[in-house]
Tab-separated table of C-alpha atoms in Angstrom:
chain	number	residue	atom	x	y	z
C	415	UNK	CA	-29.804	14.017	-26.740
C	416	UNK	CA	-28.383	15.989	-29.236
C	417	UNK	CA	-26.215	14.220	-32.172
C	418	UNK	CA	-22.911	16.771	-30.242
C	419	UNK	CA	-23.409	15.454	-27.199
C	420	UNK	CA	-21.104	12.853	-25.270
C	421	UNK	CA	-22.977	11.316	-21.750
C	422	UNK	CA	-21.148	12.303	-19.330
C	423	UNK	CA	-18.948	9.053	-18.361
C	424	UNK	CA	-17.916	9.264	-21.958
C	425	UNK	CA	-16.631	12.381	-21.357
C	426	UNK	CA	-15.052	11.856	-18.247
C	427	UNK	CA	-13.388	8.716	-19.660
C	428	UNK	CA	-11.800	10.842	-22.715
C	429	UNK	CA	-10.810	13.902	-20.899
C	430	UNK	CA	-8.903	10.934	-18.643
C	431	UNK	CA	-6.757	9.475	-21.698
C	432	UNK	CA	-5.664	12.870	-22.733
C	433	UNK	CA	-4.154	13.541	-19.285
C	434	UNK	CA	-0.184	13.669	-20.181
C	435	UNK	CA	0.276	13.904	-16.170
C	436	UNK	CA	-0.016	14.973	-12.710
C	437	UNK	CA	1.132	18.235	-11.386
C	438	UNK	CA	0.946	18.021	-7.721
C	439	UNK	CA	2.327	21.177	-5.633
C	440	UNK	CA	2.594	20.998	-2.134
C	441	UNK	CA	3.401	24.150	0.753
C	442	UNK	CA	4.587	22.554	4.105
C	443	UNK	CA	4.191	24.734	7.080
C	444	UNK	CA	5.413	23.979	10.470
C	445	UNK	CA	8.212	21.438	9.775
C	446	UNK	CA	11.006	21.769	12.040
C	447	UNK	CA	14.229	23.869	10.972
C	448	UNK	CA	16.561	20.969	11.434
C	449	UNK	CA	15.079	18.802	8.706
C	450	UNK	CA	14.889	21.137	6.273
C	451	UNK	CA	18.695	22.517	6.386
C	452	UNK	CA	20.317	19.362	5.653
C	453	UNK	CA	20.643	18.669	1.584
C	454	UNK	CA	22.105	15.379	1.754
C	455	UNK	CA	19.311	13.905	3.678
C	456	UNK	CA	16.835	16.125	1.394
C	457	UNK	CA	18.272	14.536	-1.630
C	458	UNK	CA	17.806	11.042	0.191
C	459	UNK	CA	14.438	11.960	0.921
C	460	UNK	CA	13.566	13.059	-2.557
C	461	UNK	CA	15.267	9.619	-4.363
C	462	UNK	CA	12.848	7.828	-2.066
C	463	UNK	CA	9.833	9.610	-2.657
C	464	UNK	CA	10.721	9.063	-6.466
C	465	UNK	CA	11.291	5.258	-6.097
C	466	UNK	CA	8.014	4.454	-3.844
C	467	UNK	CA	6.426	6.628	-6.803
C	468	UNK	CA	7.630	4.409	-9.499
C	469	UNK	CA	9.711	7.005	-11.045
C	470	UNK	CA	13.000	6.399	-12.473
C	471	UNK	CA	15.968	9.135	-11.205
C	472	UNK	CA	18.209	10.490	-14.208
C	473	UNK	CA	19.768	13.260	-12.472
C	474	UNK	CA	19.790	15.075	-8.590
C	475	UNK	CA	21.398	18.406	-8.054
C	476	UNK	CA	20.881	20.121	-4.442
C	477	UNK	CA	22.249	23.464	-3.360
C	478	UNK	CA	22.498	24.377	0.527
C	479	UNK	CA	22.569	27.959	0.802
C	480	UNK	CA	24.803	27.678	3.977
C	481	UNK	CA	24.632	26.418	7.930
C	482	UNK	CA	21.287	27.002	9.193
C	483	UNK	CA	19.591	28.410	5.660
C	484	UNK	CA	17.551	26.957	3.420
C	485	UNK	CA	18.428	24.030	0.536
C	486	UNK	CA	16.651	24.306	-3.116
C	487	UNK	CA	16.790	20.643	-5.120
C	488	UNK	CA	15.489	19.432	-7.940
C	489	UNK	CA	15.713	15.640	-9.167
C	490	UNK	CA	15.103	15.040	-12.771
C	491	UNK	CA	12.907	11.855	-13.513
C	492	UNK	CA	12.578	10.203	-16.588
C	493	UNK	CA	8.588	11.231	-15.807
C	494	UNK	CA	9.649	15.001	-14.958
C	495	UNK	CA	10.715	16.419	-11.683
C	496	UNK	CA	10.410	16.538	-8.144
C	497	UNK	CA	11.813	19.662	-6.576
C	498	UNK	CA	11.693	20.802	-2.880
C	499	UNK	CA	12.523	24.758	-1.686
C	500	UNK	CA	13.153	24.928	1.992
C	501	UNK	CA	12.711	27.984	4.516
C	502	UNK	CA	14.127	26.484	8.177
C	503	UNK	CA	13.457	29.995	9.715
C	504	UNK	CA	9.733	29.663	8.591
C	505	UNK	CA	9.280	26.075	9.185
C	506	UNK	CA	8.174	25.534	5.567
C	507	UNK	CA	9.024	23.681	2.673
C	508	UNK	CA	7.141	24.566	-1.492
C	509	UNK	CA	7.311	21.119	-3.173
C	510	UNK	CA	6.561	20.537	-6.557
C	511	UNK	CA	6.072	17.291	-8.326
C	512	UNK	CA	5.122	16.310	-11.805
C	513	UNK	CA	5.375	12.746	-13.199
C	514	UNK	CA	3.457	11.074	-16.420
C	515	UNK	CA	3.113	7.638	-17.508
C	516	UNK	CA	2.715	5.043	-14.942
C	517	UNK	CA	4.221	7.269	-11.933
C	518	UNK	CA	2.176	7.816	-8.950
C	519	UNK	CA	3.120	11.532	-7.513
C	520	UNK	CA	0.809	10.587	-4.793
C	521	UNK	CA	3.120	8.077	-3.475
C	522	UNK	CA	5.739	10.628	-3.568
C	523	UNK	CA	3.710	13.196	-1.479
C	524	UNK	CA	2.577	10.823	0.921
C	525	UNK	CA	6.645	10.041	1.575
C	526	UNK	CA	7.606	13.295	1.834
C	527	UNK	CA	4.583	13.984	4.032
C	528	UNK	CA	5.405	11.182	6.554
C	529	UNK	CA	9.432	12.054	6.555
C	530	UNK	CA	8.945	16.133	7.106
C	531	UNK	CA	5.590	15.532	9.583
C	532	UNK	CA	4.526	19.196	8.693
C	533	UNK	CA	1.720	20.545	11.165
C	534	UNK	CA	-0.280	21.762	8.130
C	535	UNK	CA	-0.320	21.413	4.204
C	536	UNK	CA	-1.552	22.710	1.437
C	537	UNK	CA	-1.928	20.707	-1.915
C	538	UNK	CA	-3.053	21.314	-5.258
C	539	UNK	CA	-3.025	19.022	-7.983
C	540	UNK	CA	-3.432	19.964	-11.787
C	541	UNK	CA	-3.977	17.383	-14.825
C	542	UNK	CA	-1.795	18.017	-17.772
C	543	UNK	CA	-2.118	17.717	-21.286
C-alpha cells in the first residue's frame, strides 16, 4: 500500500465525521386531495415529524393558497428545515428535510410517510458538508 493511501474503513469512517447533515427530499404521489389542503393540520403534521426526529422547532409559517388548492410550509429547526409543497389536484406532496447534529430526518420521513399514506414515493438523500 502506498504511503497516500487510507484502507478503505478509514476512509469511510472520515468521510462520516465530516458529514455536517442529512438532506433528505421526498415526492409523494397519490395522497388524497383532502389531506393535503388543510395547513393547520399540515403544520401539526410537520411539528410532529420534527419532534419524533429530535429536532427542536424555532419558527412555523404555512400559507394555504385558498379552499381546495395547495398549502406551501416551512418550519425552521434549530437543525435546519422541514418544508412540505402540496398539489391536492395531483395527489402529490415535494418534501424537503435537512437536519444536522443529533436529528434523525429519517424519523421525520417515516411520520410524514405514515400520516399522508402516499401510494408511491420517491426519496433521495444527500450528505452535507
Amino acid at each position: 500500500m502506498k504511503a497516500q493511501e487510507q484502507p478503505l474503513a478509514a476512509s469511510l469512517n472520515q468521510m462520516m465525521t465530516m458529514v455536517r447533515g442529512k438532506h433528505v427530499l421526498a415526492d409523494f404521489h397519490g395522497i388524497a386531495s383532502a389531506l393535503l389542503q388543510d395547513c393547520a393540520a399540515l403544520e401539526d403534521l410537520l411539528r410532529s415529524a420534527a419532534n419524533k426526529a429530535g429536532a427542536h422547532i424555532l419558527f412555523c409559517h404555512m400559507h394555504s393558497f385558498g379552499p381546495e388548492q395547495g398549502v406551501t410550509g416551512v418550519l425552521l429547526l434549530a437543525e435546519s428545515h422541514i418544508s412540505i409543497h402540496t398539489w391536492p389536484e395531483c395527489g402529490f406532496a415535494a418534501l424537503d428535510i435537512f437536519m444536522c447534529g443529533n436529528a434523525q430526518p429519517e424519523l421525520a420521513l417515516t411520520l410524514l410517510q405514515q400520516a399522508l399514506q402516499p401510494e408511491s414515493t420517491s426519496v433521495q438523500t444527500v450528505l452535507r458538508g
